[in-house]
Amino acid sequence: MRLHYSQEMTMSQIPEVLPHDVHNEALISNVHPVDWQNPEPASRYNLVIIGAGTAGLVTAAGAAGLGAKVALVERHLLGGDCLNVGCVPSKCIIRSSRVVADIYEANEFGIRVPEGVEVDFPVVMERMRELRAQISAHDSARRFKDLGVDVFLGEGRFSGPDTVEVGGKTLRFKKAVIATGTKPVHPAIDGIAEAGFLTNETVFSLTKRPRRLAVIGGGPIGCELAQAFRRLGSEVILFHNASHILNREDSDAAEILQQSFVRDGIRLIFNCKTKRVERKNGSKVIQIECGGKSDEIEVDEILAGAGRAPNVEGLNLEAVGVKYDKREGVQVNDHLQTTNPRIYAAGDICLKYKFTHTADATARIVIQNALFLGRKKQSALTIPWCTYTDPEIAHVGMYERDAQEKGIAVDTFIRPLNDVDRAIADGEEEGFVKIHVRKGTDKILGTTIVARHAGEMISEITLAIVGHLGLGTLSRVIHPYPTQAEAIKQAADAYSRTRLTPFIKGLFTRWLAWTR
Ligand SMILES: Cc1cc2nc3c(=O)[nH]c(=O)nc-3n(C[C@H](O)[C@H](O)[C@H](O)COP(=O)(O)OP(=O)(O)OC[C@H]3O[C@@H](n4cnc5c(N)ncnc54)[C@H](O)[C@@H]3O)c2cc1C
């Protein structure tokens, strides 16, 4: 979303969300109402929260619900990245792109689509804007006011040991929370700033499909958007500086996705140096060097999806003794307390795992620790995640390499989806469920699932880990037939079969012979 400010940006100005249409007007009226009047500050707040993305909103709603006096400060749009320029708009266009993929494969299902597929890109983007506006009601300033939260629109900064300043008003706090999130890292490539590039903050404002799109970065954001734009009709080239995309994931999982990308027609360029970008005849020319050879690639747009940087500037953190790093963000202990014990942090600004659900989970910890002398620890969280490509890759717990580093021996149970009836019936046989347990036991250490709806399946494993349920218990769980989640049950059954040692089998055989 391109945020335009008419003059030099002062944060009390109204962000201009492009394009101008009824949906973005509805969005703005929820998350940064034009006629919003900041309230008169209370004499002192239990909590002053800077940043109203997921972390800030969840902290504010939870704390106010428990009776705390809460001030919430937001300089742009309530809802932060997730609602406005992250999860919500990306998942809306991914859904449209999956429809395209399904239509291309319709013949295999006995459905003729004689005229071919025509993607109406402006309508795809309009659908996204309409749904985003609809969802924005959950994060609206008026809703939070009704919940008893004092919402201040403007840039917040610490102005004293127990004060935050916003729009000329001073908010006194007992405790404060930094929930200011991150912004996209601008690639360090010569000429790219002059040539211009898109980030997650601008790509969802497009109304015209780029004919040729270069995506820089093969992490989750780059992969999701590369595949979505390819399926919506752009020619896509994905640059990634490692040997496989999604390099946090196991290579066997990433390999399945790479094959899917290749079938989609995405050109993958690994481990090449992106040297320079220049504008030529209306195009952007990217000069690259691969294995000592130079090449030029011409595109219409470049999308940078190569990392996030914490929003630490302008908060005056030094003055209140909050230590931070310009790359890692605000430093917190296990209780999410910063180096100033009265100030906590939650969400992307302080976390390694930057997800909406971790922003939510850490907000809940902060409420307990900051307001109720709680001692909740972020290290106790079990954090799943999912990259919403096709197929999706979801993970929770340890990878095998993590277990090896810790000297933990594992047994691994893998079920390929081409052995699962429902996946075969759905024509979605690509993928697997891979579960690691502590060797000789059924204690689940970690799981990777590659499947079209892996994000829906991983919660069963997360529940098992959180509830200390072993793989043996999962083998006793009746799964409706036919479902793709039966792959989990099959892996669990494979574990149960390992319990049938030759000795026990011998006993059974003798018993059965005797009772014949
Ligand atoms: C393209 C994309 C897709 C994503 N998809 C997913 C997904 O599918 N699932 C998932 O779990 N996660 C996803 N994420 C990540 C998710 O969006 C973030 O983890 C989440 O938004 C973090 O919430 P937060 O509250 O910590 O920070 P943010 O959402 O960044 O909110 C921080 C807020 O603080 C405000 N702020 C900053 N400084 C100040 C200041 N000085 N004064 C006042 N306000 C300030 C900002 O304006 C912002 O509104 C995606 C991210 C991107 C970019």
XYZ file of C-alpha atoms and ligand atoms in Angstrom:
569
model
C 0.000 0.000 0.000
C 1.515 3.279 -1.055
C 1.135 5.753 1.751
C 1.204 9.254 0.345
C 1.549 12.394 2.342
C 0.738 15.704 0.727
C 3.647 17.632 2.288
C 6.630 16.691 4.355
C 5.327 13.714 6.311
C 4.037 14.576 9.737
C 2.499 11.584 11.335
C -0.782 13.169 12.310
C -1.631 13.512 8.615
C -4.028 11.113 6.997
C -2.319 8.412 4.957
C -3.500 8.263 1.364
C -4.146 4.654 0.443
C -4.002 3.921 -3.268
C -5.960 3.492 -5.434
C -8.759 5.847 -4.387
C -11.921 3.779 -4.395
C -14.835 2.927 -2.145
C -13.024 -0.067 -0.655
C -9.951 1.863 0.395
C -12.222 4.633 1.690
C -13.993 2.020 3.813
C -10.615 0.693 4.982
C -9.417 4.162 5.961
C -12.674 4.960 7.717
C -12.031 1.930 9.936
C -8.294 2.027 10.536
C -7.438 5.738 10.306
C -10.697 7.716 10.284
C -10.300 11.139 8.699
C -12.382 12.814 11.407
C -10.665 11.059 14.325
C -10.130 13.225 17.403
C -7.492 11.976 19.792
C -8.993 11.796 23.311
C -7.828 13.828 26.287
C -5.221 11.608 27.979
C -6.049 9.999 31.308
C -3.920 11.110 34.268
C -2.007 7.819 34.055
C -2.363 4.594 32.095
C -1.686 1.019 33.199
C -0.359 0.465 29.666
C 0.682 2.727 26.825
C 1.206 0.724 23.640
C 3.110 2.126 20.674
C 2.050 0.446 17.421
C -1.378 -0.974 16.558
C -0.531 -3.981 14.425
C -1.514 -7.428 15.675
C 0.763 -7.221 18.742
C -0.508 -3.797 19.793
C -4.172 -4.534 19.115
C -4.169 -7.863 20.969
C -2.360 -6.313 23.937
C -4.792 -3.373 24.014
C -7.976 -5.427 23.687
C -6.851 -8.030 26.233
C -5.642 -5.494 28.797
C -8.727 -3.263 28.478
C -10.947 -6.338 28.744
C -9.327 -7.114 32.098
C -10.037 -3.600 33.364
C -6.734 -1.814 32.614
C -6.634 1.811 31.467
C -4.958 1.534 28.067
C -3.674 3.996 25.450
C -2.903 2.716 21.946
C -0.794 4.851 19.598
C -0.690 4.280 15.821
C 0.989 6.470 13.221
C -0.403 4.858 10.064
C -3.139 2.280 9.864
C -4.527 0.172 12.696
C -4.087 -3.479 11.810
C -0.450 -2.893 10.834
C 1.209 -5.040 8.211
C -1.010 -8.102 8.509
C -4.279 -6.401 7.651
C -3.035 -3.715 5.313
C 0.048 -4.898 3.446
C 0.729 -8.486 4.546
C -1.254 -11.614 5.362
C -4.711 -10.403 4.359
C -4.069 -8.900 0.899
C -1.535 -11.628 0.018
C -3.928 -14.451 0.908
C -6.711 -12.793 -1.105
C -4.654 -12.685 -4.296
C -3.204 -16.156 -3.631
C -6.782 -17.448 -3.577
C -7.441 -15.908 -7.008
C -4.196 -17.366 -8.317
C -5.200 -20.856 -7.121
C -8.425 -20.565 -9.088
C -6.329 -19.925 -12.210
C -4.169 -22.987 -11.485
C -7.257 -25.129 -10.933
C -8.761 -24.000 -14.236
C -5.530 -24.824 -16.078
C -5.721 -28.335 -14.613
C -9.461 -28.690 -15.198
C -8.979 -31.030 -18.173
C -7.384 -33.629 -15.891
C -10.616 -33.649 -13.894
C -12.759 -34.123 -16.980
C -13.823 -30.503 -17.140
C -13.380 -28.719 -20.463
C -12.539 -25.035 -20.404
C -12.620 -24.357 -24.145
C -11.860 -20.636 -24.191
C -8.751 -20.716 -22.024
C -8.214 -18.523 -18.988
C -8.354 -14.764 -18.935
C -7.246 -13.107 -15.717
C -8.891 -9.756 -15.043
C -6.106 -8.402 -12.871
C -7.865 -5.147 -11.865
C -10.825 -7.206 -10.629
C -8.529 -9.590 -8.712
C -7.047 -6.571 -6.934
C -10.438 -4.990 -6.377
C -11.710 -8.207 -4.778
C -8.695 -8.090 -2.468
C -9.398 -4.458 -1.531
C -13.056 -5.211 -0.881
C -12.280 -8.172 1.401
C -9.522 -6.258 3.192
C -11.963 -3.431 3.893
C -14.505 -5.952 5.182
C -11.953 -7.606 7.493
C -10.698 -4.196 8.694
C -13.838 -3.785 10.819
C -12.156 -6.078 13.400
C -9.294 -3.613 13.788
C -11.270 -0.381 13.588
C -10.461 2.611 15.771
C -14.120 2.905 16.800
C -14.256 -0.756 17.845
C -11.218 -0.276 20.059
C -12.710 2.916 21.507
C -15.846 0.909 22.332
C -13.640 -1.679 24.042
C -12.482 1.115 26.363
C -9.105 1.787 24.705
C -7.940 5.408 24.222
C -6.791 5.386 20.580
C -4.277 8.075 19.581
C -3.428 8.503 15.905
C 0.037 9.955 15.427
C 3.688 9.074 15.856
C 4.564 7.941 19.376
C 7.927 8.510 21.073
C 9.216 8.207 24.594
C 9.600 11.665 26.106
C 10.547 10.772 29.683
C 10.997 7.807 32.007
C 7.225 7.258 32.220
C 5.838 9.280 29.337
C 5.057 8.844 25.648
C 4.342 11.842 23.457
C 1.908 11.753 20.549
C 0.549 14.685 18.534
C 1.507 17.184 21.247
C -0.135 15.155 24.034
C 1.689 13.435 26.879
C 0.620 9.968 27.986
C 1.873 8.865 31.440
C 2.299 5.163 31.929
C 2.918 2.612 34.617
C 4.077 0.161 31.948
C 4.620 0.602 28.212
C 4.742 -1.798 25.281
C 6.741 -1.363 22.082
C 4.870 -3.065 19.246
C 6.155 -1.087 16.283
C 6.818 -4.009 13.919
C 9.104 -3.985 10.883
C 9.473 -2.543 7.417
C 10.860 -4.051 4.210
C 14.629 -3.964 3.757
C 15.565 -2.049 0.616
C 17.959 -4.156 -1.478
C 21.550 -2.900 -1.589
C 21.777 -2.966 -5.385
C 23.297 -0.080 -7.331
C 20.705 1.979 -9.182
C 17.639 0.170 -7.788
C 16.382 3.191 -5.833
C 16.573 5.375 -8.971
C 14.965 2.700 -11.142
C 12.214 2.166 -8.579
C 10.952 -1.035 -7.011
C 7.938 -2.454 -5.245
C 7.765 -3.792 -1.698
C 4.913 -5.291 0.297
C 3.971 -1.686 1.111
C 3.268 -0.836 -2.525
C 2.596 -4.070 -4.421
C -1.004 -4.357 -3.204
C -1.785 -0.926 -4.666
C -1.158 -2.197 -8.213
C -4.123 -2.010 -10.552
C -2.224 -3.069 -13.668
C -0.437 -6.405 -13.876
C 3.295 -6.100 -14.492
C 4.015 -8.045 -17.673
C 7.501 -9.035 -16.460
C 8.227 -9.146 -12.726
C 11.523 -9.809 -10.965
C 11.165 -10.965 -7.366
C 14.225 -10.538 -5.181
C 14.252 -13.025 -2.314
C 13.051 -16.626 -2.157
C 11.798 -16.515 1.426
C 8.116 -16.902 2.332
C 7.023 -13.441 1.117
C 8.978 -13.685 -2.162
C 7.789 -17.238 -2.876
C 4.118 -16.573 -2.119
C 4.000 -13.460 -4.276
C 6.148 -14.885 -7.096
C 3.786 -17.826 -7.535
C 0.656 -15.690 -7.191
C 1.801 -13.161 -9.821
C 2.951 -15.918 -12.168
C -0.423 -17.598 -11.994
C -2.147 -14.257 -12.475
C -0.260 -13.894 -15.736
C 3.053 -12.091 -15.113
C 6.318 -13.537 -16.392
C 8.214 -14.044 -13.133
C 11.919 -14.386 -12.405
C 12.819 -15.220 -8.813
C 16.297 -14.353 -7.524
C 17.508 -16.130 -4.415
C 20.961 -16.127 -2.897
C 21.009 -19.723 -1.619
C 20.894 -23.132 -3.247
C 17.152 -23.626 -2.752
C 14.135 -21.455 -2.065
C 12.788 -21.260 1.499
C 16.195 -22.259 2.809
C 14.915 -22.428 6.397
C 12.871 -25.475 5.307
C 14.270 -28.956 4.606
C 15.569 -29.318 1.060
C 13.174 -32.206 0.261
C 10.224 -29.962 1.115
C 11.579 -26.971 -0.813
C 12.386 -29.220 -3.791
C 8.711 -30.153 -4.194
C 7.794 -26.486 -4.244
C 10.577 -25.680 -6.678
C 9.231 -28.297 -9.086
C 5.816 -26.687 -8.784
C 7.379 -23.274 -9.541
C 9.123 -24.666 -12.604
C 5.835 -26.162 -13.851
C 4.172 -22.784 -13.284
C 6.849 -21.263 -15.518
C 8.743 -19.259 -12.874
C 12.387 -18.766 -13.800
C 14.583 -19.469 -10.766
C 17.989 -17.834 -10.464
C 20.119 -19.024 -7.551
C 23.319 -17.653 -6.070
C 23.882 -14.922 -8.642
C 25.128 -11.472 -7.813
C 22.615 -8.767 -8.687
C 25.027 -5.993 -9.645
C 23.045 -3.081 -10.950
C 19.611 -1.930 -12.064
C 19.044 0.661 -14.782
C 16.033 2.108 -16.500
C 16.122 1.666 -20.279
C 13.269 2.459 -22.681
C 10.653 2.143 -19.968
C 12.010 -1.196 -18.722
C 14.224 -2.021 -15.749
C 17.383 -3.846 -16.701
C 18.971 -5.994 -13.996
C 22.654 -6.787 -14.494
C 23.632 -10.055 -12.881
C 26.803 -12.105 -12.557
C 26.545 -15.876 -12.340
C 29.573 -18.148 -12.113
C 31.820 -15.438 -13.579
C 29.442 -14.699 -16.502
C 27.492 -11.459 -16.843
C 23.934 -11.287 -18.053
C 21.117 -8.749 -18.309
C 17.473 -9.347 -17.501
C 14.794 -6.902 -18.573
C 11.611 -6.548 -16.528
C 8.808 -4.074 -15.957
C 8.753 -4.202 -12.162
C 10.981 -5.417 -9.361
C 9.518 -6.663 -6.094
C 11.877 -6.676 -3.126
C 11.061 -9.401 -0.620
C 14.461 -9.777 0.950
C 14.153 -9.260 4.664
C 12.612 -7.036 7.286
C 14.096 -4.231 9.399
C 12.711 -3.252 12.816
C 10.906 0.097 13.306
C 13.185 1.439 16.025
C 13.886 4.914 14.683
C 12.268 7.969 16.244
C 11.117 6.191 19.394
C 13.818 7.845 21.531
C 14.731 4.435 22.948
C 18.166 5.591 24.108
C 16.562 8.126 26.445
C 14.584 5.421 28.254
C 17.394 2.869 28.384
C 15.867 0.388 25.924
C 18.640 -1.444 24.078
C 18.085 -2.361 20.463
C 19.857 -3.426 17.325
C 19.061 -1.947 13.907
C 18.807 -5.456 12.425
C 17.498 -7.585 15.290
C 15.150 -5.034 16.855
C 14.406 -4.362 20.505
C 16.289 -6.560 22.955
C 14.012 -8.480 25.343
C 14.449 -11.178 27.981
C 12.439 -14.387 28.097
C 9.587 -12.478 29.795
C 9.516 -9.960 26.898
C 10.832 -7.224 29.164
C 13.217 -4.765 27.549
C 16.350 -3.466 29.262
C 14.027 -0.945 30.950
C 11.944 -3.124 33.317
C 8.874 -0.883 32.896
C 8.859 -1.315 29.137
C 7.927 -4.535 27.326
C 7.916 -5.454 23.649
C 5.789 -7.816 21.543
C 5.553 -8.926 17.928
C 7.936 -8.473 15.011
C 9.908 -5.686 16.711
C 11.549 -8.178 19.092
C 10.965 -11.671 17.702
C 12.967 -14.042 15.552
C 9.804 -15.693 14.254
C 7.870 -12.842 12.654
C 4.287 -13.998 12.255
C 0.863 -12.676 13.117
C 0.249 -15.621 15.423
C 3.522 -15.000 17.314
C 2.625 -11.297 17.605
C -0.685 -12.445 19.102
C 0.916 -15.021 21.413
C 3.564 -12.618 22.713
C 0.933 -9.912 23.301
C -0.849 -12.339 25.622
C 2.387 -12.979 27.516
C 2.980 -9.224 27.877
C -0.489 -8.656 29.327
C 0.171 -11.228 32.064
C 3.741 -10.199 32.795
C 3.295 -6.417 32.651
C -0.016 -6.132 34.487
C -0.171 -9.136 36.795
C 3.401 -9.902 37.893
C 3.253 -12.932 35.560
C 6.396 -14.891 34.734
C 5.285 -16.273 31.385
C 8.155 -17.102 29.037
C 8.335 -16.736 25.285
C 10.681 -19.765 25.185
C 7.746 -21.924 26.307
C 5.813 -21.182 23.105
C 5.401 -23.866 20.464
C 5.372 -21.938 17.202
C 4.088 -23.416 13.958
C 4.319 -21.606 10.636
C 3.220 -22.038 7.075
C 4.224 -20.643 3.710
C 1.063 -20.327 1.636
C 2.418 -21.427 -1.688
C 0.938 -24.301 -3.702
C 1.690 -26.760 -2.201
C 1.966 -25.165 1.223
C 4.888 -25.953 3.507
C 4.081 -25.982 7.216
C 6.389 -26.730 10.085
C 6.411 -26.943 13.884
C 9.120 -27.839 16.384
C 12.569 -29.122 15.496
C 14.059 -29.955 12.143
C 16.279 -33.030 12.111
C 19.311 -30.732 11.925
C 18.184 -28.950 15.125
C 17.970 -32.294 16.907
C 21.420 -33.261 15.617
C 22.882 -29.957 16.866
C 21.436 -30.661 20.296
C 22.713 -34.260 20.225
C 19.202 -35.712 20.263
C 18.759 -38.955 18.309
C 15.492 -39.160 16.362
C 13.260 -41.669 14.620
C 11.528 -40.216 11.578
C 8.198 -41.325 10.116
C 7.332 -40.110 6.609
C 4.095 -40.615 4.704
C 4.008 -39.443 1.092
C 0.660 -38.006 0.031
C 0.549 -40.288 -2.991
C -0.266 -43.050 -0.473
C -3.230 -41.141 0.940
C -6.593 -41.863 -0.689
C -8.042 -38.371 -0.349
C -4.931 -36.719 -1.773
C -5.155 -39.101 -4.763
C -8.866 -38.348 -5.234
C -8.172 -34.602 -5.013
C -5.300 -34.793 -7.504
C -3.114 -33.289 -4.753
C -0.565 -36.057 -4.301
C 2.504 -33.869 -4.107
C 3.903 -33.679 -0.639
C 4.441 -35.557 2.571
C 4.067 -35.601 6.315
C 7.383 -36.023 8.115
C 7.330 -36.481 11.882
C 10.429 -36.683 14.088
C 10.201 -38.322 17.510
C 12.852 -38.768 20.161
C 14.515 -42.086 19.326
C 12.829 -45.105 20.874
C 9.904 -43.013 22.196
C 6.745 -41.440 20.768
C 7.606 -37.895 21.931
C 7.075 -35.611 18.940
C 10.005 -33.240 18.392
C 9.043 -31.669 15.090
C 7.052 -32.039 11.894
C 7.106 -30.734 8.361
C 4.031 -31.058 6.161
C 4.023 -30.348 2.442
C 0.461 -30.431 1.130
C -2.025 -28.170 -0.576
C -3.575 -27.341 2.807
C -0.591 -28.063 5.050
C -1.407 -24.966 7.125
C -4.706 -26.576 8.155
C -3.040 -29.906 8.985
C -0.128 -28.725 11.137
C -2.354 -27.717 14.081
C -2.978 -31.366 14.966
C 0.744 -31.788 15.564
C 1.031 -28.449 17.392
C -1.797 -29.550 19.689
C -0.038 -32.862 20.315
C 3.234 -31.115 21.217
C 1.539 -28.538 23.476
C -0.634 -31.191 25.128
C 2.294 -33.624 25.511
C 0.502 -36.210 23.405
C 2.805 -38.732 21.790
C 2.627 -40.182 18.316
C 1.101 -43.329 19.890
C -1.884 -41.219 20.976
C -2.274 -39.797 17.456
C -2.495 -43.365 16.135
C -5.525 -43.854 18.403
C -7.248 -40.713 17.085
C -9.960 -41.604 14.578
C -9.558 -39.465 11.466
C -12.571 -39.169 9.150
C -12.067 -41.100 5.930
C -11.065 -39.827 3.455
C -9.067 -36.797 4.557
C -5.536 -35.703 3.771
C -4.874 -35.494 7.532
C -4.959 -39.304 7.499
C -1.313 -38.974 6.460
C -0.633 -37.987 10.080
C -2.496 -41.050 11.335
C -0.575 -43.261 8.911
C 2.728 -41.888 10.197
C 1.490 -42.541 13.731
C 0.503 -46.104 12.752
C 3.999 -46.604 11.345
C 5.336 -45.641 14.771
C 2.921 -48.047 16.495
C 4.153 -50.899 14.284
C 7.676 -50.356 15.626
C 6.287 -51.349 19.054
C 5.649 -54.841 17.664
C 9.119 -56.211 18.393
C 10.016 -59.778 17.279
C 9.728 -60.860 20.934
C 6.185 -59.472 21.314
C 5.196 -60.846 17.911
C 6.519 -64.262 19.041
C 4.355 -64.103 22.177
C 1.291 -63.180 20.080
C 1.944 -66.028 17.655
C 2.191 -68.552 20.463
C -0.963 -67.216 22.157
C -2.931 -67.339 18.906
C -1.721 -70.858 18.161
C -2.707 -71.958 21.665
C -6.207 -70.387 21.448
C -6.919 -71.713 17.915
C 3.555 -9.811 2.407
C 3.458 -10.358 3.795
C 2.693 -11.473 4.026
C 2.591 -11.997 5.318
N 1.836 -13.117 5.506
C 1.742 -13.643 6.753
C 0.934 -14.789 6.972
O 0.311 -15.317 6.049
N 0.863 -15.288 8.230
C 1.541 -14.697 9.287
O 1.451 -15.198 10.414
N 2.311 -13.604 9.093
C 2.420 -13.053 7.863
N 3.169 -11.926 7.670
C 3.848 -11.326 8.835
C 2.871 -10.461 9.671
O 2.308 -9.477 8.854
C 3.627 -9.820 10.827
O 4.295 -10.812 11.562
C 2.663 -9.074 11.763
O 2.017 -8.042 11.077
C 3.453 -8.500 12.953
O 2.611 -7.728 13.747
P 3.224 -6.578 14.677
O 2.068 -6.027 15.441
O 4.370 -7.077 15.427
O 3.807 -5.485 13.671
P 3.112 -4.627 12.515
O 1.976 -5.336 11.896
O 4.223 -4.207 11.616
O 2.523 -3.360 13.273
C 3.352 -2.368 13.808
C 2.577 -1.046 13.813
O 3.321 -0.073 14.536
C 3.174 1.175 13.888
N 4.274 2.059 14.312
C 5.589 1.904 14.048
N 6.294 2.893 14.650
C 5.379 3.673 15.280
C 5.488 4.841 16.077
N 6.642 5.423 16.357
N 4.340 5.399 16.569
C 3.134 4.834 16.309
N 2.982 3.730 15.570
C 4.096 3.151 15.078
C 3.198 0.811 12.412
O 2.608 1.841 11.642
C 2.379 -0.482 12.416
O 1.015 -0.234 12.197
C 3.276 -11.369 6.395
C 4.039 -10.222 6.167
C 4.129 -9.713 4.891
C 4.949 -8.468 4.680
